[in-house]
PDB file of N, CA and C in Angstrom:
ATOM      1  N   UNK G1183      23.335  -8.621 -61.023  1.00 90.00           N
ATOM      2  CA  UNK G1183      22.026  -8.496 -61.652  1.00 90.00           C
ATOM      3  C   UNK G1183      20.944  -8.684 -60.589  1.00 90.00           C
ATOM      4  N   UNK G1184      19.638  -8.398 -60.969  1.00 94.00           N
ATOM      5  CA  UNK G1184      18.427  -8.207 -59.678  1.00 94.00           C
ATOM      6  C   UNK G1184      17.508  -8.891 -60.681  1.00 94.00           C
ATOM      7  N   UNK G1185      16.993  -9.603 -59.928  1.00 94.00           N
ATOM      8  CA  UNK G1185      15.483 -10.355 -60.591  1.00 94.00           C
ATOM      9  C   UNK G1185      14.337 -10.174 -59.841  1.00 94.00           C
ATOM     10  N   UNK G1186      13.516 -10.799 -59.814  1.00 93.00           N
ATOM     11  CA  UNK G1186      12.251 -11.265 -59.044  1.00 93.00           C
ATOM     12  C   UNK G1186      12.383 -11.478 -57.625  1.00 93.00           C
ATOM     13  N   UNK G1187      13.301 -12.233 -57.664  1.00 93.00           N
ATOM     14  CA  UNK G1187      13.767 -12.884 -56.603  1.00 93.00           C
ATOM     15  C   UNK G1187      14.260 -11.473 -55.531  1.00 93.00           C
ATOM     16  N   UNK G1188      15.095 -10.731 -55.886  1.00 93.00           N
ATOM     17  CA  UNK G1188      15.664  -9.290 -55.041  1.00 93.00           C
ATOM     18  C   UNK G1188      14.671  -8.257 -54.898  1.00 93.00           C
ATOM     19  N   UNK G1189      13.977  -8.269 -56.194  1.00 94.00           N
ATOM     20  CA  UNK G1189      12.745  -6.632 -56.486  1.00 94.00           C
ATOM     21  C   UNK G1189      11.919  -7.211 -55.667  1.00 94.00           C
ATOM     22  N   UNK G1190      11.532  -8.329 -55.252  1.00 93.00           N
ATOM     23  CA  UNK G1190      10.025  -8.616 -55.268  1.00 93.00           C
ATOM     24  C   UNK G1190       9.094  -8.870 -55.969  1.00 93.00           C
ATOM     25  N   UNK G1191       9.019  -8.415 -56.993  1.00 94.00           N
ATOM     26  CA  UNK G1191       8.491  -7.972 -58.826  1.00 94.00           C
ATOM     27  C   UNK G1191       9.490  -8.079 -59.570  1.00 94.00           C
ATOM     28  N   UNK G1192       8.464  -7.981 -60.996  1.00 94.00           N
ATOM     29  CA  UNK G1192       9.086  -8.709 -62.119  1.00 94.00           C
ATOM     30  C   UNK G1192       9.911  -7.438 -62.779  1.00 94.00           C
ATOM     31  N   UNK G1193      10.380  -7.841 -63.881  1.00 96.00           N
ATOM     32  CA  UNK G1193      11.275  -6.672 -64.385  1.00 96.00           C
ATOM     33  C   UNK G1193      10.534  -6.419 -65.549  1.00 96.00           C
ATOM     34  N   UNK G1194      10.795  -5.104 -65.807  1.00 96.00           N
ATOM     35  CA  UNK G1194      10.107  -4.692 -66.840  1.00 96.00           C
ATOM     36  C   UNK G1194      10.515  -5.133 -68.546  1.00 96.00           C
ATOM     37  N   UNK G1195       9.888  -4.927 -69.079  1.00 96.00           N
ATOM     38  CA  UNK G1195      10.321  -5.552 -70.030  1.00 96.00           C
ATOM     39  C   UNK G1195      11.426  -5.183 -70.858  1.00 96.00           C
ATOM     40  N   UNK G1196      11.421  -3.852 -71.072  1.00 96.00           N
ATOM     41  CA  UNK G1196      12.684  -2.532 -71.749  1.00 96.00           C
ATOM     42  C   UNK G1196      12.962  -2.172 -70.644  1.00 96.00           C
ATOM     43  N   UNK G1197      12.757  -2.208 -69.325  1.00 97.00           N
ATOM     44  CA  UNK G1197      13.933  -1.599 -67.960  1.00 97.00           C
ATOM     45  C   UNK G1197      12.930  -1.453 -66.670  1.00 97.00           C
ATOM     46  N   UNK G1198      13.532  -1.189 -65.772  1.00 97.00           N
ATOM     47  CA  UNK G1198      12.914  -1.352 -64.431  1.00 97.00           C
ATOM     48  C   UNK G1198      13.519   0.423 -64.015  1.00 97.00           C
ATOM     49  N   UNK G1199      12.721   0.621 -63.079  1.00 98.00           N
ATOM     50  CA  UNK G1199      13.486   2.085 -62.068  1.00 98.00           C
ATOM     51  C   UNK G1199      12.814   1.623 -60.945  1.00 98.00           C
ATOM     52  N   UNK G1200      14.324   1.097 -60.253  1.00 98.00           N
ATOM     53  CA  UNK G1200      14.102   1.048 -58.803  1.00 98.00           C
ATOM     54  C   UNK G1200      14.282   1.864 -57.593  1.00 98.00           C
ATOM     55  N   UNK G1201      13.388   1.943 -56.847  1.00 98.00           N
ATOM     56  CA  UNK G1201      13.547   3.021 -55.751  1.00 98.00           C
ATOM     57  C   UNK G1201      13.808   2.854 -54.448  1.00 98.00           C
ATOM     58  N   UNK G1202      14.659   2.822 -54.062  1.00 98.00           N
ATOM     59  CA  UNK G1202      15.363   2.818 -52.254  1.00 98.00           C
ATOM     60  C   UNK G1202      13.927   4.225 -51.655  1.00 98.00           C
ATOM     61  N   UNK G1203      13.573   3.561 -50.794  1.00 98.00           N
ATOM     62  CA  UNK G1203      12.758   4.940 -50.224  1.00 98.00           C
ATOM     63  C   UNK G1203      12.698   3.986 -48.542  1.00 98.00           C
ATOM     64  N   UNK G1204      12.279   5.095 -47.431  1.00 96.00           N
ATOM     65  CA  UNK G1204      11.941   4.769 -46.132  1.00 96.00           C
ATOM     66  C   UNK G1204      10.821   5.549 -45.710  1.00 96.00           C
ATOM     67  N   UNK G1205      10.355   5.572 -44.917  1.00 92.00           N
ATOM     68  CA  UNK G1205       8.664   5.842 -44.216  1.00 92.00           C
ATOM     69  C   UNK G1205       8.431   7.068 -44.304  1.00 92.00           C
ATOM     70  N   UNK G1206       9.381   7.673 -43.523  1.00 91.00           N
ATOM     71  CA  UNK G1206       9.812   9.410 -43.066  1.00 91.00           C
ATOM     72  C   UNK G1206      10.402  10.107 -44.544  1.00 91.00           C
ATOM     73  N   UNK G1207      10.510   9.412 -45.461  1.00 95.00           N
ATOM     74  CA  UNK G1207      11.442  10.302 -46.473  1.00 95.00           C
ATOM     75  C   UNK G1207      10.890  11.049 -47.563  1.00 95.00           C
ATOM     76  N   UNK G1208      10.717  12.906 -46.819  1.00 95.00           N
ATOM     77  CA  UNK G1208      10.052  13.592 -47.843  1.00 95.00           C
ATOM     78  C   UNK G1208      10.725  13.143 -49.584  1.00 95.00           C
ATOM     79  N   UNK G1209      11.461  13.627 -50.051  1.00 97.00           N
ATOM     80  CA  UNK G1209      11.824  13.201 -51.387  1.00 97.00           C
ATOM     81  C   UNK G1209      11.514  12.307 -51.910  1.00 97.00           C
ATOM     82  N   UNK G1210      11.368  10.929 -51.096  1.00 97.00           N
ATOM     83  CA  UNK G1210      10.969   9.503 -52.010  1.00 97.00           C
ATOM     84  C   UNK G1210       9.520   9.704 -52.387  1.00 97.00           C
ATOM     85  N   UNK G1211       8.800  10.585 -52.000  1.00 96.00           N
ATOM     86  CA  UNK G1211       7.277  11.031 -52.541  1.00 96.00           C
ATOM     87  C   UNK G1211       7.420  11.601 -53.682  1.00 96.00           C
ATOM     88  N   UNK G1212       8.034  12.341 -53.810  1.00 96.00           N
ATOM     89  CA  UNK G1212       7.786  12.889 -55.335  1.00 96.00           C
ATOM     90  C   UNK G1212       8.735  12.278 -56.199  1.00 96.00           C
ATOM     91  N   UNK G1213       9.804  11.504 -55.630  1.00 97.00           N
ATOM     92  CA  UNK G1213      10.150  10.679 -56.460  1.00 97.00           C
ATOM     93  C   UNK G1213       9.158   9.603 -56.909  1.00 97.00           C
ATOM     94  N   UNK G1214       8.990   9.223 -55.984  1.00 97.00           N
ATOM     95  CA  UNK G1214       7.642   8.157 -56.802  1.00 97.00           C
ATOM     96  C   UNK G1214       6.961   8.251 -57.132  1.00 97.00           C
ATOM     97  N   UNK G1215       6.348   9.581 -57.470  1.00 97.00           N
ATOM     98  CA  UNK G1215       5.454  10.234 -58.469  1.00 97.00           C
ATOM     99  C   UNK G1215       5.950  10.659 -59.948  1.00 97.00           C
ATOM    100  N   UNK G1216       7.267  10.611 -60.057  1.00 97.00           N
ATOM    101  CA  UNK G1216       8.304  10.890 -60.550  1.00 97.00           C
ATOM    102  C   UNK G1216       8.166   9.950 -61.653  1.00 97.00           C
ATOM    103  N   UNK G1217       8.358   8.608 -61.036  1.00 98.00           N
ATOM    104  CA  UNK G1217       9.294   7.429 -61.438  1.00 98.00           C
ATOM    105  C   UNK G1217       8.200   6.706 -61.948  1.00 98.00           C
ATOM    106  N   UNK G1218       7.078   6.650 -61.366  1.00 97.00           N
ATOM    107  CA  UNK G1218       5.589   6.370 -61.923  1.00 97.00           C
ATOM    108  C   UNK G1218       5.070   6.952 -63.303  1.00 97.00           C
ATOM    109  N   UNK G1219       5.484   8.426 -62.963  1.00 97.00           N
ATOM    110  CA  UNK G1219       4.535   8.773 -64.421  1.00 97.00           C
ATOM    111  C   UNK G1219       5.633   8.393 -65.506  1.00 97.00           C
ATOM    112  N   UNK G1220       7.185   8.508 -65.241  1.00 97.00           N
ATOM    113  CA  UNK G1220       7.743   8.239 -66.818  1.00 97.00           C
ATOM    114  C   UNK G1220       7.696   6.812 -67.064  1.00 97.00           C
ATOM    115  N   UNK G1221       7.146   5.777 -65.669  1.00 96.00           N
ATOM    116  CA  UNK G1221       7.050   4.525 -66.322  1.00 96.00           C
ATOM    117  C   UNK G1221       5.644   4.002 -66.786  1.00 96.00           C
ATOM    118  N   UNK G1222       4.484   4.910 -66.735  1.00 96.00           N
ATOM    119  CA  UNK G1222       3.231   5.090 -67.494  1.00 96.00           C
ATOM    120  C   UNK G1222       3.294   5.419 -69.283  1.00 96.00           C
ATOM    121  N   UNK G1223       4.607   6.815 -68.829  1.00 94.00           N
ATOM    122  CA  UNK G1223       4.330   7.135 -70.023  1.00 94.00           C
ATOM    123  C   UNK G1223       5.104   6.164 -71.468  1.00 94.00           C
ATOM    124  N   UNK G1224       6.365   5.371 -70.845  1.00 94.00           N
ATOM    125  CA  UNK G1224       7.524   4.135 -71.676  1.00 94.00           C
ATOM    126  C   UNK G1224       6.766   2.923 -71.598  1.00 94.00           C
ATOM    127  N   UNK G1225       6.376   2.522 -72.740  1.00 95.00           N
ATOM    128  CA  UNK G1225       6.086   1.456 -72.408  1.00 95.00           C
ATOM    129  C   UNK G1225       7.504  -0.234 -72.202  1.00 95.00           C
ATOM    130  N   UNK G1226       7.179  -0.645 -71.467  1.00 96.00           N
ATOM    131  CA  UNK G1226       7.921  -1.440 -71.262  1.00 96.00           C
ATOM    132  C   UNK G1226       8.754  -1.423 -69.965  1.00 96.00           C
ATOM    133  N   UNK G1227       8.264  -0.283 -69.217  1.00 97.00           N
ATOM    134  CA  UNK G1227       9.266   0.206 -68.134  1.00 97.00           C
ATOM    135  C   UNK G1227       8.027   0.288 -67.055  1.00 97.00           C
ATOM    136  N   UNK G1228       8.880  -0.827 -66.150  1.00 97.00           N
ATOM    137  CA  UNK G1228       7.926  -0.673 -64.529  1.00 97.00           C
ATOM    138  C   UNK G1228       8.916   0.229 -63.594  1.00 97.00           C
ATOM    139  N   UNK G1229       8.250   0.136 -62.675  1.00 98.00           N
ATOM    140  CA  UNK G1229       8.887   1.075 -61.523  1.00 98.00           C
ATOM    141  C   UNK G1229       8.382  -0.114 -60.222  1.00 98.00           C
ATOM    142  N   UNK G1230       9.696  -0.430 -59.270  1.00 97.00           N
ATOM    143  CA  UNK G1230       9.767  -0.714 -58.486  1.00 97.00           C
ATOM    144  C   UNK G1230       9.873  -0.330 -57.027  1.00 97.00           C
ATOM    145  N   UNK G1231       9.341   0.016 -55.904  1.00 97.00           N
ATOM    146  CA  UNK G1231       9.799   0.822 -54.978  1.00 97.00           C
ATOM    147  C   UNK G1231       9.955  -0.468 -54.250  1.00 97.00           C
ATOM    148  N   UNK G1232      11.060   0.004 -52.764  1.00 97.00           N
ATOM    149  CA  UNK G1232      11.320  -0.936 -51.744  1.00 97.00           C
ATOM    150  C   UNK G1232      11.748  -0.290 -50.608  1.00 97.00           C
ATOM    151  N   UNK G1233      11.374  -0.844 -49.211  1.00 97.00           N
ATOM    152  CA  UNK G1233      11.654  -0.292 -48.503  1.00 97.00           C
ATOM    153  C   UNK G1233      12.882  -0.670 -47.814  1.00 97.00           C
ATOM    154  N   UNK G1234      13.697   0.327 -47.700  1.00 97.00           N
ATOM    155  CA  UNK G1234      14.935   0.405 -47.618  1.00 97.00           C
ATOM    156  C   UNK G1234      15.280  -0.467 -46.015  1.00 97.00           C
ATOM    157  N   UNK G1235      14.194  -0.120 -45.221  1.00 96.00           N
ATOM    158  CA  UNK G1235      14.448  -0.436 -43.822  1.00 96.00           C
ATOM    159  C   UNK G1235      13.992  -1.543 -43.698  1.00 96.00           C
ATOM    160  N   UNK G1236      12.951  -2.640 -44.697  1.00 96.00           N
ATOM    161  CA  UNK G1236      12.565  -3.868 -44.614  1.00 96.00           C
ATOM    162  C   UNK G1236      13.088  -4.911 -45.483  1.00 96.00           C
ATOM    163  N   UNK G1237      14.396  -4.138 -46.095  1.00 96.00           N
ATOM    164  CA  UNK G1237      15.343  -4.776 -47.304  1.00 96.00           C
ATOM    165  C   UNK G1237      16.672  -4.679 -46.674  1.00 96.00           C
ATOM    166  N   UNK G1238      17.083  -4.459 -45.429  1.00 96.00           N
ATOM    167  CA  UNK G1238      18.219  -4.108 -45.273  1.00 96.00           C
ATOM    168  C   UNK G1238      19.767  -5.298 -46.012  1.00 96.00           C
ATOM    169  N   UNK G1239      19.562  -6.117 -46.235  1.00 96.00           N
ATOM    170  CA  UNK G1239      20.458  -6.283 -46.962  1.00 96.00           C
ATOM    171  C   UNK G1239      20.606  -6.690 -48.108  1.00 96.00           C
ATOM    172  N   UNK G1240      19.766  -6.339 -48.778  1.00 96.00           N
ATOM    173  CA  UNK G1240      19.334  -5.884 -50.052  1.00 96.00           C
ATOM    174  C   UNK G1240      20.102  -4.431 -50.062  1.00 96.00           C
ATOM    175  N   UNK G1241      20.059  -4.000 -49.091  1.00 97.00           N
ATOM    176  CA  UNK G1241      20.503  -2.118 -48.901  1.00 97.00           C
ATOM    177  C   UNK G1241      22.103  -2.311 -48.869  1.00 97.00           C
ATOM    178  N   UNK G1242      22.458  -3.221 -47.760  1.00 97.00           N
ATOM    179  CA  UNK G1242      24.069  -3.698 -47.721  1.00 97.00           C
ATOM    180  C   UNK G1242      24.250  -4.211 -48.971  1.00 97.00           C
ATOM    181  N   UNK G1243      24.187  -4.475 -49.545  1.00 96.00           N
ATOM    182  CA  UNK G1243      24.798  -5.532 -50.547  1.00 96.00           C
ATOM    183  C   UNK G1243      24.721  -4.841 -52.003  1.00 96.00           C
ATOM    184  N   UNK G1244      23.654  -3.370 -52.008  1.00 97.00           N
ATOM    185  CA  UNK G1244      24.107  -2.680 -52.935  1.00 97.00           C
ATOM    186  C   UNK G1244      24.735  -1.697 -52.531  1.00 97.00           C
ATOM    187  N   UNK G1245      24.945  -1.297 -51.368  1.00 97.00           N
ATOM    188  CA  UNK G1245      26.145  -0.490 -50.924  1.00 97.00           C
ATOM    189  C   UNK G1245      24.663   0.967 -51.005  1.00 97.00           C
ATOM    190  N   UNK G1246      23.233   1.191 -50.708  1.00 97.00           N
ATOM    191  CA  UNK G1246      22.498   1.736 -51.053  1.00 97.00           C
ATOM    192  C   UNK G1246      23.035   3.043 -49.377  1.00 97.00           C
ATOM    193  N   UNK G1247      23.309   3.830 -49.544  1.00 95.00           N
ATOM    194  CA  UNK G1247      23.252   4.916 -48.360  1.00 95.00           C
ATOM    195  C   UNK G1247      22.729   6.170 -47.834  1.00 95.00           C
ATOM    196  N   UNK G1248      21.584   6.112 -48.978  1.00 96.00           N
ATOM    197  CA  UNK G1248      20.178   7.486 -48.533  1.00 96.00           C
ATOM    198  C   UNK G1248      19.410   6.872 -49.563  1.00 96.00           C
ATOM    199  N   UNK G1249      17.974   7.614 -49.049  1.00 97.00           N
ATOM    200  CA  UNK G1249      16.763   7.483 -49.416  1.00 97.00           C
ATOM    201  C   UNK G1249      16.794   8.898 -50.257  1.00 97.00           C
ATOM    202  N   UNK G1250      15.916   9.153 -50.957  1.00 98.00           N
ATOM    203  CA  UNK G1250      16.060   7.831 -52.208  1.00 98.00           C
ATOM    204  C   UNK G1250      17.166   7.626 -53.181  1.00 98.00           C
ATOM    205  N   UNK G1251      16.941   6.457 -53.191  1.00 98.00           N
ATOM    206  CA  UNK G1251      18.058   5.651 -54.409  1.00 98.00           C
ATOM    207  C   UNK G1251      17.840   5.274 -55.595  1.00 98.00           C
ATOM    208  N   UNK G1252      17.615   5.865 -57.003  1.00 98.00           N
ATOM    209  CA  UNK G1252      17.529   5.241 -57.567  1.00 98.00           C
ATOM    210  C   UNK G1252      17.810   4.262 -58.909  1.00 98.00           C
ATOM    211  N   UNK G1253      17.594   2.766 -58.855  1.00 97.00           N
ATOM    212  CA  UNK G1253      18.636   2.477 -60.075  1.00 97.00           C
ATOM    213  C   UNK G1253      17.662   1.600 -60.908  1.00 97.00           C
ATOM    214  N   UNK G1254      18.304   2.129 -62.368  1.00 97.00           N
ATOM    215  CA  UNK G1254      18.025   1.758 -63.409  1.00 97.00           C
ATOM    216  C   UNK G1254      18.608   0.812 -64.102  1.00 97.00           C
ATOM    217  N   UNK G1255      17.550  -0.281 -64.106  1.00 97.00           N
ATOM    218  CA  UNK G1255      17.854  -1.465 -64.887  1.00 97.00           C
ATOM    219  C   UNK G1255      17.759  -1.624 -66.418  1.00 97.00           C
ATOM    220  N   UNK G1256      18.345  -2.753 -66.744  1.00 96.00           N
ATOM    221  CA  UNK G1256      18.438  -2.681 -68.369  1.00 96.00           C
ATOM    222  C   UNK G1256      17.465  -4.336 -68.425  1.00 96.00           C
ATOM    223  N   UNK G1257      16.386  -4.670 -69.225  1.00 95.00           N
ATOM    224  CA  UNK G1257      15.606  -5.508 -69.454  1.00 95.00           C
ATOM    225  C   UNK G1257      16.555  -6.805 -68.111  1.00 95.00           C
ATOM    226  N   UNK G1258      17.351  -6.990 -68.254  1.00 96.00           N
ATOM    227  CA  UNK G1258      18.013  -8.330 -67.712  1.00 96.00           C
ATOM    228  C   UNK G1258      18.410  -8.212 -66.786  1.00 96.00           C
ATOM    229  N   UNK G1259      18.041  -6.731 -66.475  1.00 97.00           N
ATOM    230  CA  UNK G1259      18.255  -7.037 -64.310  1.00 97.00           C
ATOM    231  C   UNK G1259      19.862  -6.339 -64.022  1.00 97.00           C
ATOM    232  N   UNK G1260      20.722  -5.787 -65.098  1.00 96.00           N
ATOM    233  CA  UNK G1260      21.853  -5.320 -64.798  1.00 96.00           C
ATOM    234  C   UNK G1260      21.264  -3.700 -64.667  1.00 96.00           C
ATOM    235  N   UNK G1261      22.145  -3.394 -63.309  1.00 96.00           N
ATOM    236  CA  UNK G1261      22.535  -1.733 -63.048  1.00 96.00           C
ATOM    237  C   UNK G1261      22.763  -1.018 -63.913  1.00 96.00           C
ATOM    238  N   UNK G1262      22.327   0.121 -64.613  1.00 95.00           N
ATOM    239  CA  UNK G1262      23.058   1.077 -65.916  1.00 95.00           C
ATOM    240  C   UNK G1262      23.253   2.352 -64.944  1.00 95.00           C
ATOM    241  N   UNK G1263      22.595   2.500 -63.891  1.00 95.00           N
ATOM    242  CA  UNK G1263      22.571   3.822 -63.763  1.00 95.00           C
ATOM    243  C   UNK G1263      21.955   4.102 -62.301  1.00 95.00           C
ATOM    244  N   UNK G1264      22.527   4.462 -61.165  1.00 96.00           N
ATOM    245  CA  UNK G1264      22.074   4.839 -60.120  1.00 96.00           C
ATOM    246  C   UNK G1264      22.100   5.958 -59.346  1.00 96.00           C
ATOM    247  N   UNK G1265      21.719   6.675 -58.667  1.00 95.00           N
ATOM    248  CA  UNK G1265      21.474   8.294 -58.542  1.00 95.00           C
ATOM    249  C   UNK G1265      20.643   8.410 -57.464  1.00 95.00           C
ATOM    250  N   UNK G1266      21.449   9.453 -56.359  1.00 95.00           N
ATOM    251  CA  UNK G1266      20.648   9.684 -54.798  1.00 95.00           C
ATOM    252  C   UNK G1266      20.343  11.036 -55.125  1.00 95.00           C
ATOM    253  N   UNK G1267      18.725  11.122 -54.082  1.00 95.00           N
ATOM    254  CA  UNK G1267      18.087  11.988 -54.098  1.00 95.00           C
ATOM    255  C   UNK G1267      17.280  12.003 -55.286  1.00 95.00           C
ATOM    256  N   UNK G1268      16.254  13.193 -55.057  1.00 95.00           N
ATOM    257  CA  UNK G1268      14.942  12.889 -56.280  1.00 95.00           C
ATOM    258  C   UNK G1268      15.397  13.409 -57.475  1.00 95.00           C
ATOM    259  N   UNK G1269      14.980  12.528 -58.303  1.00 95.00           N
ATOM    260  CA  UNK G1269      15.427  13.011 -59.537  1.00 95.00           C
ATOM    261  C   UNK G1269      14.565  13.481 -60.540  1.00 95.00           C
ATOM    262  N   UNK G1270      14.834  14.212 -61.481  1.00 95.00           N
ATOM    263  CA  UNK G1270      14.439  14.745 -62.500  1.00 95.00           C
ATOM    264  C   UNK G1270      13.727  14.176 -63.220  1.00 95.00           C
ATOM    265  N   UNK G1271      12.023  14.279 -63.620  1.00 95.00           N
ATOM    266  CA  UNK G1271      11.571  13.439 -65.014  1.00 95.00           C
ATOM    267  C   UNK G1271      12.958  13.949 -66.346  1.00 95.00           C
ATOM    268  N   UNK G1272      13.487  14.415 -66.542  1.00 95.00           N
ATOM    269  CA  UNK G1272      14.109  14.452 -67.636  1.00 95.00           C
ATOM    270  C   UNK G1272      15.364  13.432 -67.684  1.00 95.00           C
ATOM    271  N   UNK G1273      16.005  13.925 -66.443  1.00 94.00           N
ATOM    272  CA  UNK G1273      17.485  12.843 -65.916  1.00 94.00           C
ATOM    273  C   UNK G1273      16.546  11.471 -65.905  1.00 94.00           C
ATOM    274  N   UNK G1274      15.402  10.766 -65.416  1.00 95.00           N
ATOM    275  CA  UNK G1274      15.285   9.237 -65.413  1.00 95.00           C
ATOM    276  C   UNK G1274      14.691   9.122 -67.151  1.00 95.00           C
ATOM    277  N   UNK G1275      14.303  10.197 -67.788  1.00 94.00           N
ATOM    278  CA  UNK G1275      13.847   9.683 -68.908  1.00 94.00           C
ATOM    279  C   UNK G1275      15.291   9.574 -70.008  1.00 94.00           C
ATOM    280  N   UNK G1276      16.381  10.244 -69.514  1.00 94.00           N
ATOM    281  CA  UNK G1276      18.197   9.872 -70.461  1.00 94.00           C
ATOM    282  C   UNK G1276      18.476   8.916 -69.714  1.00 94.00           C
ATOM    283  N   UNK G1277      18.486   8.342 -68.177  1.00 92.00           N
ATOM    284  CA  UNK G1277      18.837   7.302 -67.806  1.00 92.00           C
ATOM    285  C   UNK G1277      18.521   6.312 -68.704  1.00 92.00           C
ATOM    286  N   UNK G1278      16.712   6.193 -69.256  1.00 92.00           N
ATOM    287  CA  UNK G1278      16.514   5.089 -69.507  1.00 92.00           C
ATOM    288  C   UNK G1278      16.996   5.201 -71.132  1.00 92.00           C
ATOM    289  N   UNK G1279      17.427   5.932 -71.621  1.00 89.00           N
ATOM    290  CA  UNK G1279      18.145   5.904 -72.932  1.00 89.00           C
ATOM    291  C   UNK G1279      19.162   4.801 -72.866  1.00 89.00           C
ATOM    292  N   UNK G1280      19.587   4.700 -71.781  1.00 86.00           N
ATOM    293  CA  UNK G1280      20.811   4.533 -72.031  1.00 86.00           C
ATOM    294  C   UNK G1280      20.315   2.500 -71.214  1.00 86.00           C
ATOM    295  N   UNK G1281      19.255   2.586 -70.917  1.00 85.00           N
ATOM    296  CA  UNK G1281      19.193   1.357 -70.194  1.00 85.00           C
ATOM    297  C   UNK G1281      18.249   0.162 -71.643  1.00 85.00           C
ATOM    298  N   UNK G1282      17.648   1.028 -72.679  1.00 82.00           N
ATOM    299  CA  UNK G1282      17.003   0.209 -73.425  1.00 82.00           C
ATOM    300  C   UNK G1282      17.697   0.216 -74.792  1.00 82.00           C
TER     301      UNK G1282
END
């Protein structure tokens, strides 16, 4: 499980979408434009980004191995769902089906 303590930030209240991203990484841009607007539009759902290269073992320890990464939490900080490369507003909006 991931809390405060790992994100940096708090967890959302119905789910978190966390994002592995690094400096140089075209995709983690529109992922996080991505991951932003469906957590504007849910209420209860933040979006977390982190940098992959200033978290490194945070990065080891989820076994994280490209930018971007991203995983979906369920209110209590457990993994439901993680997925490399940018993803789909539609794919993170069934992820979070399945996370609330």
């Amino acid at each position: 499980m991931l809390g405060t303590a790992e994100l940096g930030a708090g967890l959302g209240r119905r789910a978190t979408l966390v994002q592995f991203s690094t400096a140089f990484c075209q995709p983690c841009r529109a992922t996080r434009r991505t991951l932003a607007d469906v957590a504007g539009m849910v209420e209860g759902v933040a979006h977390v980004e982190i940098d992959a290269e200033e978290r490194l073992e945070l990065v080891r320890e989820l076994g994280i191995v490209k930018t971007p990464t991203v995983l979906v939490l369920d209110s209590a900080g457990r993994i439901v769902t993680r997925a490399s490369g940018a993803p789909r507003r539609a794919d993170v909006i069934a992820a979070l089906g399945r996370a609330v």
